[in-house]
Coordinates of C-alpha atoms in Angstrom, one line a residue:
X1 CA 62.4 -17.3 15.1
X2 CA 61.7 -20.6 13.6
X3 CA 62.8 -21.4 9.8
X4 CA 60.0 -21.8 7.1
X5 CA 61.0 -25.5 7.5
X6 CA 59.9 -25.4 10.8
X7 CA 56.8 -23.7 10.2
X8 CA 55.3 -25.4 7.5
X9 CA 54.8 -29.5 7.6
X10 CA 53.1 -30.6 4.0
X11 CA 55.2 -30.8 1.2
X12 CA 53.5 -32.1 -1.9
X13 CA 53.9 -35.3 -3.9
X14 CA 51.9 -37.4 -7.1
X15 CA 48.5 -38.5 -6.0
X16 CA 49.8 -41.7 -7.3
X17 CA 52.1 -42.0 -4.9
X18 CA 49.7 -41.5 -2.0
X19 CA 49.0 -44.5 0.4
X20 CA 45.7 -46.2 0.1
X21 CA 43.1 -45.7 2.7
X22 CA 42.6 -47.6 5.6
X23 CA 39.4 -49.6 5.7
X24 CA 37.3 -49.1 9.0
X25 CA 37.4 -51.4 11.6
X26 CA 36.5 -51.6 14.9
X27 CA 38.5 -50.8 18.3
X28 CA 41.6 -51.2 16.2
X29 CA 45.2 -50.4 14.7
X30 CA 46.4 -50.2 11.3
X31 CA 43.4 -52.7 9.8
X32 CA 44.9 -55.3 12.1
X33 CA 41.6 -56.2 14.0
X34 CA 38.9 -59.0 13.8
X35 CA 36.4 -57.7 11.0
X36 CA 33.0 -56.5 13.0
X37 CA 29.3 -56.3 12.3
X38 CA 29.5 -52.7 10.5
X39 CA 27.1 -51.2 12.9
X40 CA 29.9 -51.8 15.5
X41 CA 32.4 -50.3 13.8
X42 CA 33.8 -47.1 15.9
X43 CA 37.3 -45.9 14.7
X44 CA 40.8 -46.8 14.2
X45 CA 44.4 -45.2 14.2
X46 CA 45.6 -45.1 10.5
X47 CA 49.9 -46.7 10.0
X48 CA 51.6 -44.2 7.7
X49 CA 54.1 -46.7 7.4
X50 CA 52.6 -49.9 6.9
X51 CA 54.5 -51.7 3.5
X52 CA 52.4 -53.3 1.1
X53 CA 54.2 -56.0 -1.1
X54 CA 52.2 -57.4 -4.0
X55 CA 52.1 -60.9 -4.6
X56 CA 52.7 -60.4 -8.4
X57 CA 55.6 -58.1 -8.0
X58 CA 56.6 -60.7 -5.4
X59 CA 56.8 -63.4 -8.1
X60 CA 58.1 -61.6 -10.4
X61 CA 61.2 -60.3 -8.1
X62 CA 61.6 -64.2 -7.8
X63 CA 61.7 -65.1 -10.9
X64 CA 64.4 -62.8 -12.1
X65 CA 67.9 -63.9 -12.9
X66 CA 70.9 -61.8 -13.1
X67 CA 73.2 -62.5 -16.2
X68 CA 77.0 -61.6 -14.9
X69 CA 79.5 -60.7 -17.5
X70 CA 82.9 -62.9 -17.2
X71 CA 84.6 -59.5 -17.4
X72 CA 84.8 -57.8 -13.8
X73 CA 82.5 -54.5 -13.7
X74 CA 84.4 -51.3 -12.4
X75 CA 83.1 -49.7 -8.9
X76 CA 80.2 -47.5 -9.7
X77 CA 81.0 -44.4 -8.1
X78 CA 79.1 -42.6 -5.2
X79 CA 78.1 -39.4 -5.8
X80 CA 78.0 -36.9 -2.8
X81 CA 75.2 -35.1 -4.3
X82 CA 72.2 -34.9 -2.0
X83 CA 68.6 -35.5 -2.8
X84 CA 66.8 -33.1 -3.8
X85 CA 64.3 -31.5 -0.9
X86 CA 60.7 -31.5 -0.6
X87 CA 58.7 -28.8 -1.9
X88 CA 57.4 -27.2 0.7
X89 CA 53.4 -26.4 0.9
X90 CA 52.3 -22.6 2.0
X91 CA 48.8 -22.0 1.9
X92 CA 48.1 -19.0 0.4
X93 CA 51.1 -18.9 -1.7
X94 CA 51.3 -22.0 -3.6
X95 CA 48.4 -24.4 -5.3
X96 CA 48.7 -28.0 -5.4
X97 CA 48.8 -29.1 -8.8
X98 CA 46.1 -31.8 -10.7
X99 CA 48.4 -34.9 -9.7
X100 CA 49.9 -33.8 -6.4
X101 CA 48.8 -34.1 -2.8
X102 CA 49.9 -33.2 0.3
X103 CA 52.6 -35.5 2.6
X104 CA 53.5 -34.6 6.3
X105 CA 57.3 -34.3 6.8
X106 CA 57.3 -36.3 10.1
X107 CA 60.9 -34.2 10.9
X108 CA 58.7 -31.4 12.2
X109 CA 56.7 -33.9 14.8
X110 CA 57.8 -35.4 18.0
X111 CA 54.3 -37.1 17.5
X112 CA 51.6 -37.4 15.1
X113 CA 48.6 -39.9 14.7
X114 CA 45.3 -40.0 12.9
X115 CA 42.2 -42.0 14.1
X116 CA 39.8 -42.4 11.6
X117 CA 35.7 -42.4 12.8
X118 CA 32.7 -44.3 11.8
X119 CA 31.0 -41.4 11.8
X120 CA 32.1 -37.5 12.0
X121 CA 32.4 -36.1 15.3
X122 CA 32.4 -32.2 15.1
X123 CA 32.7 -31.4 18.6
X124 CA 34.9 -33.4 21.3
X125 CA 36.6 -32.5 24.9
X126 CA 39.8 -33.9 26.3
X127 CA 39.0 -36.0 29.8
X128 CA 41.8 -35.8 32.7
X129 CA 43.1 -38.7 34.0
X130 CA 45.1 -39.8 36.9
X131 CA 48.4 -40.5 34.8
X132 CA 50.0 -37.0 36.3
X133 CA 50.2 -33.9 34.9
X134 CA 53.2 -32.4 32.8
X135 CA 53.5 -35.9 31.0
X136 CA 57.3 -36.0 28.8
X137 CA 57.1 -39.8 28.8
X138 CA 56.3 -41.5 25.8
X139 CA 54.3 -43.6 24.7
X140 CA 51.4 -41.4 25.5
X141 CA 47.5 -42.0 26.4
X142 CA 44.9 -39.8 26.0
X143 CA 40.7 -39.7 26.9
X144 CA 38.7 -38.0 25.0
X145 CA 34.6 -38.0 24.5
X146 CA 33.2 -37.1 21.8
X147 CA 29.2 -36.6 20.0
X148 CA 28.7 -37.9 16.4
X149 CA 26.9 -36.4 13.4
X150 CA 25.4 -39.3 11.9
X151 CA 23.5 -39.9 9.0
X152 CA 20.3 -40.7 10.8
X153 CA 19.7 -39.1 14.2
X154 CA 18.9 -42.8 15.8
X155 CA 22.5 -43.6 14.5
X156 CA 23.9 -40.7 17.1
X157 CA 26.4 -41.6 19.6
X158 CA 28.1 -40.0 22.7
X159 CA 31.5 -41.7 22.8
X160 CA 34.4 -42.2 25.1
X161 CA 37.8 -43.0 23.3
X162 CA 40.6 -43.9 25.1
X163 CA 44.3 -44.1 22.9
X164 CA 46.7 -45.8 24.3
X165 CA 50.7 -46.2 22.6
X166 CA 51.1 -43.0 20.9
X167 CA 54.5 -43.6 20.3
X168 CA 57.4 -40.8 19.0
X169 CA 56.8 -40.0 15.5
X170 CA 59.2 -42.3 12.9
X171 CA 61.8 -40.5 10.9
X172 CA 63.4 -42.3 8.5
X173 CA 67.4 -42.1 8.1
X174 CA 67.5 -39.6 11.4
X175 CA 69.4 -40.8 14.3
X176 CA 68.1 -39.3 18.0
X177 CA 71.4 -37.7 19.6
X178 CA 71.0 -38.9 23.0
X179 CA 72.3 -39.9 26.4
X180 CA 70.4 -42.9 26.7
X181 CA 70.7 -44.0 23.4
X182 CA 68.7 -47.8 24.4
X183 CA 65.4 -44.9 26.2
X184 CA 65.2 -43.1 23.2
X185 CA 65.3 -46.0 20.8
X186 CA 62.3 -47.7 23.0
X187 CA 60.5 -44.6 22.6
X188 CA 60.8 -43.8 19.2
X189 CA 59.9 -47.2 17.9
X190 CA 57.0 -46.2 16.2
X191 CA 54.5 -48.8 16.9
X192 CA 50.7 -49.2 16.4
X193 CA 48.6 -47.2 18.9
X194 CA 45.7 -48.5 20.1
X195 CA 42.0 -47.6 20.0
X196 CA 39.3 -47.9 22.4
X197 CA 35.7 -46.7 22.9
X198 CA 32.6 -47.2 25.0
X199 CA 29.5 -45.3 23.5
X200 CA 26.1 -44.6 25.0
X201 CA 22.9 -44.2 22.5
X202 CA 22.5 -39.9 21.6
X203 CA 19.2 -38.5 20.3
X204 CA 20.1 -36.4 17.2
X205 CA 23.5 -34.9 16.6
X206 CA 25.8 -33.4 19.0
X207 CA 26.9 -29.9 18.4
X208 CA 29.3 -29.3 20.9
X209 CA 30.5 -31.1 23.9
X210 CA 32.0 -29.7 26.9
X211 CA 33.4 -32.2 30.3
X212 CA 33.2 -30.4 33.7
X213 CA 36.9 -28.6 34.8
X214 CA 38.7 -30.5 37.0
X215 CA 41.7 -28.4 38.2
X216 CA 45.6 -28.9 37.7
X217 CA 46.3 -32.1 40.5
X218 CA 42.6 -32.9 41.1
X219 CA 42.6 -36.5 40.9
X220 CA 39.8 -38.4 38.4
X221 CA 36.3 -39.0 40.5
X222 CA 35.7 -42.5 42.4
X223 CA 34.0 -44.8 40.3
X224 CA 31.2 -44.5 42.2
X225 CA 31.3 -40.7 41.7
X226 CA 29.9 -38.8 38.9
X227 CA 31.9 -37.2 36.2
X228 CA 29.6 -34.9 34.1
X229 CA 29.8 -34.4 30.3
X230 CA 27.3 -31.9 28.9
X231 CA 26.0 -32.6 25.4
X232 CA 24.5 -29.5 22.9
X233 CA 21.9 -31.7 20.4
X234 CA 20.5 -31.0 17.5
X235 CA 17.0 -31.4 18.8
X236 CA 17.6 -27.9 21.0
X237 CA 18.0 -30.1 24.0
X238 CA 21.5 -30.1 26.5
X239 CA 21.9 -33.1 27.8
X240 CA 24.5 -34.1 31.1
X241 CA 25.7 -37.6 31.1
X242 CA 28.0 -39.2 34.0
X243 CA 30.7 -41.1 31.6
X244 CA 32.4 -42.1 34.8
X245 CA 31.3 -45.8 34.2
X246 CA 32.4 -45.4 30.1
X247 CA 36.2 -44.7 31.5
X248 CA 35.9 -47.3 33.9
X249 CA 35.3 -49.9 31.9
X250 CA 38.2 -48.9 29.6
X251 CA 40.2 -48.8 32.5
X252 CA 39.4 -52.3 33.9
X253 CA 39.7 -55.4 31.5
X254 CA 37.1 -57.2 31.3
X255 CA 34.5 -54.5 33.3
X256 CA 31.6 -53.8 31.8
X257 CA 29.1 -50.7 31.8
X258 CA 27.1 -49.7 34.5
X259 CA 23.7 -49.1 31.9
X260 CA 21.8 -47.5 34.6
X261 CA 24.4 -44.5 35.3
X262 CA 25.3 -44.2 31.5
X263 CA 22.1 -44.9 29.3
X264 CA 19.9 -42.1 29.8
X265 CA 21.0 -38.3 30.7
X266 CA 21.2 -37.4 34.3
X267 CA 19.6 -34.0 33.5
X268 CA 18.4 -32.2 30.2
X269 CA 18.0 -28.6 29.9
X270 CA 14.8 -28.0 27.9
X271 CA 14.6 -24.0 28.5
X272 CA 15.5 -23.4 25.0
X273 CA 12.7 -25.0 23.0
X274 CA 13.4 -26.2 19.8
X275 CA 16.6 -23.5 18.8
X276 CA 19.3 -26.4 18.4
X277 CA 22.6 -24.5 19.5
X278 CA 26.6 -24.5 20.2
X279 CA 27.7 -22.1 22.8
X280 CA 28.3 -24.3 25.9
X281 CA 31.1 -23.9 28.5
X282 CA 31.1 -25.2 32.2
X283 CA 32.7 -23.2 35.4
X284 CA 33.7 -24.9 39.0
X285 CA 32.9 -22.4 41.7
X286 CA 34.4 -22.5 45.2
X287 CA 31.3 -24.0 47.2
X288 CA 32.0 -27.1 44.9
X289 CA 28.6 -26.3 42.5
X290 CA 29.3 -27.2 39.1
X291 CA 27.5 -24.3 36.6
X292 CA 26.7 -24.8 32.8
X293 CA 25.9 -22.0 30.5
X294 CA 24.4 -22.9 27.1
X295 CA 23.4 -20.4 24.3
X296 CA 21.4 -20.7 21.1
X297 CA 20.5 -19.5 17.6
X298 CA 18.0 -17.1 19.2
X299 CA 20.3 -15.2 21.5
X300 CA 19.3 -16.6 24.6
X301 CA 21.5 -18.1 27.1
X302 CA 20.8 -19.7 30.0
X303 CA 22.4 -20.9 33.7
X304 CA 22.3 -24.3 35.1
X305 CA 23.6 -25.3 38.7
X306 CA 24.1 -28.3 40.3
X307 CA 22.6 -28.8 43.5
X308 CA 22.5 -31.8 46.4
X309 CA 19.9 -33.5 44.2
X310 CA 21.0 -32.8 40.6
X311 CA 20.7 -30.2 38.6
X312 CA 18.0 -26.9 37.9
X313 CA 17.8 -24.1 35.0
X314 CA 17.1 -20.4 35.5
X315 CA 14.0 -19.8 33.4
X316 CA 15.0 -16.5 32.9
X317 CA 17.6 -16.2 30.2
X318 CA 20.4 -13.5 29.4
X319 CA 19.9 -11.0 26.5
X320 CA 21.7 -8.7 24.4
X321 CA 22.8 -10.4 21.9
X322 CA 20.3 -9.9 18.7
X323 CA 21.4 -13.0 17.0
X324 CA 22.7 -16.3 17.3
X325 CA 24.8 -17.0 20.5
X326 CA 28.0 -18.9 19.3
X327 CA 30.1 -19.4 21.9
X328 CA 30.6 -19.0 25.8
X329 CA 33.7 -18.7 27.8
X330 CA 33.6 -18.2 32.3
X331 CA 36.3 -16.1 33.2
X332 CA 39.2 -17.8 34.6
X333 CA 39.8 -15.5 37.4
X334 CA 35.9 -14.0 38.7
X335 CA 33.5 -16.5 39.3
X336 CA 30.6 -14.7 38.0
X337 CA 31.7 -13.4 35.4
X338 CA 31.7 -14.9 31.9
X339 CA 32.0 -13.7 28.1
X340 CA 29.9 -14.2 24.7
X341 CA 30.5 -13.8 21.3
X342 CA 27.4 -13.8 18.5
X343 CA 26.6 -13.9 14.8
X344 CA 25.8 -9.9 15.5
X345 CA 30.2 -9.5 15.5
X346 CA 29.9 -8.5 18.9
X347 CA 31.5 -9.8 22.2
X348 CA 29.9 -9.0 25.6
X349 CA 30.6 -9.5 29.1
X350 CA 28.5 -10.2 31.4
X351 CA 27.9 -10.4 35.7
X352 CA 25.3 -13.4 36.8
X353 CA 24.4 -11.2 39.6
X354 CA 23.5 -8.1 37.5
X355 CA 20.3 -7.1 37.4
X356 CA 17.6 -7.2 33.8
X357 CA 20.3 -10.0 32.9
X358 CA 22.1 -7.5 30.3
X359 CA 25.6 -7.7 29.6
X360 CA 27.8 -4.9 31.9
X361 CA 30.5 -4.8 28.6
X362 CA 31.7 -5.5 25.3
X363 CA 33.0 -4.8 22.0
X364 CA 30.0 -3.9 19.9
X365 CA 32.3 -4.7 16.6
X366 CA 34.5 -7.4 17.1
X367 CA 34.7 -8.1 13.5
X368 CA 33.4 -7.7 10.3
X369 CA 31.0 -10.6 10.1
X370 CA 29.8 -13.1 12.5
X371 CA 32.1 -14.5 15.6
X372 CA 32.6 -17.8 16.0
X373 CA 34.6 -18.4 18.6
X374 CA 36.7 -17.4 22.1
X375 CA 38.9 -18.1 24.6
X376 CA 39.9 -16.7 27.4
X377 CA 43.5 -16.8 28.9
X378 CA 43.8 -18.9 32.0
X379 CA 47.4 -17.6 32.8
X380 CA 46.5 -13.6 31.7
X381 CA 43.2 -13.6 33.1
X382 CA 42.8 -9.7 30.7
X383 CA 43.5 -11.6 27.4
X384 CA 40.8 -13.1 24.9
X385 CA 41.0 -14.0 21.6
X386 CA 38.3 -14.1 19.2
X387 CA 38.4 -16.0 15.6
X388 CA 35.8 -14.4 13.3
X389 CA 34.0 -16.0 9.8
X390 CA 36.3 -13.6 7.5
X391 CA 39.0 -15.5 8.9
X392 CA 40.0 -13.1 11.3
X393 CA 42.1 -13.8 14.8
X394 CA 42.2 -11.0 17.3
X395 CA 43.3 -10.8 20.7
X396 CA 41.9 -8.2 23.1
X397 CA 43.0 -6.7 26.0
X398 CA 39.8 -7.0 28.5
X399 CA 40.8 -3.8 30.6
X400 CA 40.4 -1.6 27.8
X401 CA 36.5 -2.7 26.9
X402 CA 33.9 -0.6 27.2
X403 CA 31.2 -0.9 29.8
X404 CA 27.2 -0.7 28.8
X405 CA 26.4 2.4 28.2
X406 CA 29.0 4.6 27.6
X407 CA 29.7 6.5 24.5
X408 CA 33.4 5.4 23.7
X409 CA 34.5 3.6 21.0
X410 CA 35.7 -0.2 20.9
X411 CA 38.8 -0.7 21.7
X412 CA 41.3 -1.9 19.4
X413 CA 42.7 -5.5 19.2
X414 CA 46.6 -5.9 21.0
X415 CA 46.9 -8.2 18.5
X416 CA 45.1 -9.2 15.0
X417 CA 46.0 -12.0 12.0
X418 CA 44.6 -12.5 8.5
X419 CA 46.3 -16.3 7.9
X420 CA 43.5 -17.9 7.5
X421 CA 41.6 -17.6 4.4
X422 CA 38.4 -19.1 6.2
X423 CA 36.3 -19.1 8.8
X424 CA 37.7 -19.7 12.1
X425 CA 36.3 -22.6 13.7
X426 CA 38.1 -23.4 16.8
X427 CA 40.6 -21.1 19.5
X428 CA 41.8 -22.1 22.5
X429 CA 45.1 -20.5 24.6
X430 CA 47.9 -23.2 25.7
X431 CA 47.0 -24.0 29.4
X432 CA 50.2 -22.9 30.9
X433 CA 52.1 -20.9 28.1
X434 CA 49.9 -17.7 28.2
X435 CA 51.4 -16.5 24.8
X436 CA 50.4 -19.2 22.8
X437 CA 47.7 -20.6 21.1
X438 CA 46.0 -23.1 18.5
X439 CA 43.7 -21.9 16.4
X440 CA 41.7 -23.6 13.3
X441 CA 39.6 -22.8 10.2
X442 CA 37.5 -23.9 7.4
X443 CA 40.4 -23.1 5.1
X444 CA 41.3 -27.1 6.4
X445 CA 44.8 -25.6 8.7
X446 CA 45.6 -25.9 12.2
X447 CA 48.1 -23.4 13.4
X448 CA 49.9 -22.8 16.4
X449 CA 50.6 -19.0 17.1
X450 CA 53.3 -17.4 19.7
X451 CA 52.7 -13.8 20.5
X452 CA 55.8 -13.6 22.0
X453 CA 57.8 -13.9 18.8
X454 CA 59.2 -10.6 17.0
X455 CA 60.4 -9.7 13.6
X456 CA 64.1 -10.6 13.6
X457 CA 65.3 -8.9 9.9
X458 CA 68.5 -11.2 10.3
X459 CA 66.3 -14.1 10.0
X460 CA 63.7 -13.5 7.5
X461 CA 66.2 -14.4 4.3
X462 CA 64.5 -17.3 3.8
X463 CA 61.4 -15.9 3.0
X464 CA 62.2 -12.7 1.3
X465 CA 61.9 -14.5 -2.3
X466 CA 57.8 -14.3 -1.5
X467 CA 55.9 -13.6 -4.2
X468 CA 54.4 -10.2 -5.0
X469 CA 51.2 -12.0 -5.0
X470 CA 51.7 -13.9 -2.0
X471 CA 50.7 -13.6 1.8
X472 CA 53.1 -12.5 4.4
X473 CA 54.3 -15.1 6.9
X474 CA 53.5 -13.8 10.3
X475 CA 56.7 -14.0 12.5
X476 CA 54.2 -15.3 15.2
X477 CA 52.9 -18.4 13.2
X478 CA 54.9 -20.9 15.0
X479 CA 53.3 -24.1 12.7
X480 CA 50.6 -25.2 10.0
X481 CA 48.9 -28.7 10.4
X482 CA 47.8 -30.0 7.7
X483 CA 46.0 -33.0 6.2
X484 CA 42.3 -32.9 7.3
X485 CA 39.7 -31.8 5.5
X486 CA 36.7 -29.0 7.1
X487 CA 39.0 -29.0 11.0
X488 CA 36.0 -27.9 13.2
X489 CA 37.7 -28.1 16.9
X490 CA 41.2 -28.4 18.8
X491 CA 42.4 -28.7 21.9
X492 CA 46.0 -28.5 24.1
X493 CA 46.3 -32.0 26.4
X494 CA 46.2 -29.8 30.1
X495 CA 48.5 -33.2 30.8
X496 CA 50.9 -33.7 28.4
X497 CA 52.6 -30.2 27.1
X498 CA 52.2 -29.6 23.3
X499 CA 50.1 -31.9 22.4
X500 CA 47.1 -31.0 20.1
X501 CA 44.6 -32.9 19.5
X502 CA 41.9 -31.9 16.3
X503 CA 38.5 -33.1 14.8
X504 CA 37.7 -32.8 10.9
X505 CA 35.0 -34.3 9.1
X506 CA 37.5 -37.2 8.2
X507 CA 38.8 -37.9 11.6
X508 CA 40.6 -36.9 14.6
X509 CA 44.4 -36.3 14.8
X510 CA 46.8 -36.2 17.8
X511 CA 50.4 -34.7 17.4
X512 CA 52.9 -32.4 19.0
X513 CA 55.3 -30.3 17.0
X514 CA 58.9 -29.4 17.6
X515 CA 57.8 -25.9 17.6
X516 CA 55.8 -25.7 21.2

């Protein structure tokens, strides 16, 4: 089991001595980049370590003369007392203080970056590329896409980013024990990463956005082939863009967009009126047909397939859920099969090929108020969790659910957790390690969770001084992120193992923990 130091990143300092915020600027690092028109301004990556010297102190450091006695000063003695550690942070147990504010302890992190945005982006998806899978290498890249909530719905965006040199986390004073000592110092030289972005004009704000699967291996589409990106708007329309041209034109110096592929959608679902909504999640099945299901805040959710030509909607929708529809997951393992979860606290499993399009299964009291999200276990194919708005995390074991119609009771969770003192906002298993997974909440934390952890009593000394009034640490609470404010969504890289990426209303950040 991990120590409390280990699981818990944010110690807290003064305000005072907090670094000052970076001002925006467009496809750059650390401030560094030509200053922009504002309305092109995207994002940038902030430099928790950039010094700032000021000229007056400067002079002043100049100016000063040091008076030397004739008489020879004795040694001034070393003391072999060490500094004093950083308090560390535990929601739910501690308060920060008037003056204080939280600091990361970059010890904990084998990588760690934050990209500020021009404009919030609540909802993003990571895009494979064809840099390999199970990626140990740094520095590292990463592609995501991403819809904006702007303050006008003209000033909507759909955006590609692509970050290039995330480079090993600095830690000050720590030396890397290592057999190549001359690797690991290139590696851990903790450099500016780079920010870039192509964007494409979005009507209203996005909601959610979901890429099409590509499987473990499968190679990025051709240029010349599509790759689809599903956007849920505001307006109660779904809109499928091909963002193949965006990442080509990252990839290519000097190539530009291809504005007939990219400007407009390729296909907008329309079936759902105006009744804006979130649940959204696409499935690959084995004749190659790409399907979308998309849900909304009257229930309803409906099925779109590709076909030769493009794309088509089932007018008839699926119902059983009597309220909001708030998010969708396909089963990993039966390709017509796929779950729900809704405002009503219930989760439901369904069959596309069942008739009356009414869910076959389900938990009819997931939780206690609504359910915001799911995921379903690509490794386990039995195992979903479910993150609740009382703050609840539950796991269930699918073989034990109830089908429609019977009299038995739900079943009860293999696994539940009261951490977070919010509603969840984001869940999502690790794509190979079918213990783990992220989770996040309103309550501003990002945590990382093992199941596979147990209670060791030989190691729990450090926390037995927990206060009467204070939460329990759950043995299977790997890690708490911290540092954003209102975390709406995370997500594993499939490519590079451990690596998290999360969106907040004040920007994105990218890291990877000792822990997983």
């Amino acid at each position: 089991m991990l120590t409390i130091c280990q699981l818990l990143d944010m110690p807290k300092r003064a305000a005072a001595d907090a670094p000052p915020g970076p001002g925006k600027v467009s496809r750059s690092v650390s401030g560094k980049a030509p200053e922009r028109p504002a309305e092109d301004e995207m994002g940038e990556f902030e430099d928790a370590w950039e010094d700032e010297i000021d000229d007056s102190d400067q002079d002043e450091a100049q100016g000063d003369v040091m008076e030397v006695d004739d008489e020879v000063m004795p040694p001034i003695e070393e003391s072999d007392e060490k500094p004093r550690a950083p308090n560390v942070f535990i929601p739910g147990l501690h308060t920060l203080g008037k003056d204080e504010v939280l600091e990361p302890d970059d010890s904990v992190y084998i990588m760690r970056h934050t990209m500020n945005t021009n404009w919030p982006c609540l909802s993003f998806d990571v895009l494979r590329d064809d840099e390999g899978d199970q990626r140990q290498r740094f520095p590292a890249s990463a592609c995501i896409v991403a819809g904006t909530q702007a303050d006008t719905p003209s000033n909507n965006k759909l955006t590609v980013f692509k970050m290039t040199q995330l480079h090993k986390t600095q830690k000050d004073g720590e030396s890397d024990d290592s057999d190549n000592d001359d690797e690991d110092d290139e590696d851990n030289l903790d450099e500016d990463a780079v920010l870039d972005y192509r964007s494409v004009p979005h009507s209203g704000g996005v909601n959610r956005v979901r890429a099409q699967p590509l499987s473990p291996g499968q190679p990025l589409p051709a240029p010349s082939r599509p790759y689809y990106v599903a956007s849920w708007a505001e307006t109660g329309k779904v809109h499928i863009w091909d963002v193949r041209p965006l990442i080509y034109a990252l990839d290519t110096p000097g190539g530009g967009v291809d504005k007939e592929r990219t400007e407009k959608p390729r296909y907008t679902v329309d079936t759902h009126g105006r009744a804006e909504g979130f649940a959204m999640d696409w499935a690959a099945s084995d004749t190659g047909a790409l399907r979308l299901l998309t849900g909304d805040i009257h229930s309803k959710i409906y099925l779109t397939t590709s076909t030769p030509t493009g794309f088509t909607t089932q007018k008839t929708p699926f119902t059983s859920h009597t309220s909001s529809v708030e998010d969708i997951q396909w089963s990993p393992s039966e390709a017509t099969v796929f779950a729900s979860c809704s405002s009503d606290q219930s989760v439901r499993m369904w069959d596309v090929r069942s008739k009356g399009r009414q869910n076959v299964a389900g938990i009819e009291k997931a939780h206690s108020s609504d359910v915001n999200v799911i995921s379903w276990n690509r490794s386990t194919a039995y195992l979903l969790i479910s993150g609740g708005d009382e703050g609840g995390i539950k796991v269930w074991d699918l073989r034990n659910v109830k089908k429609r119609g019977t009299t038995a009771p739900d079943p009860t969770p293999v696994a539940s957790f009261t951490w977070h003192r919010a509603p969840i906002t984001s869940v999502e298993w690790h794509p190979t390690e079918d213990s783990i997974f992220a989770a996040s909440g309103a309550d501003d934390q990002v945590t990382l969770w093992d199941l596979a952890v147990e209670q060791d009593d030989e190691e729990t000394g450090a926390m037995d001084d927990t206060p009467e009034s204070g939460q329990d640490i759950p043995p299977q609470l790997l890690f708490v992120h911290q540092g954003q404010k209102d975390v709406k969504e995370v997500h594993w890289h499939p490519q590079i193992p451990g690596t998290v990426i999360s969106t907040a209303r004040d920007g994105f950040n990218v890291f990877k923990t000792i822990s997983v």
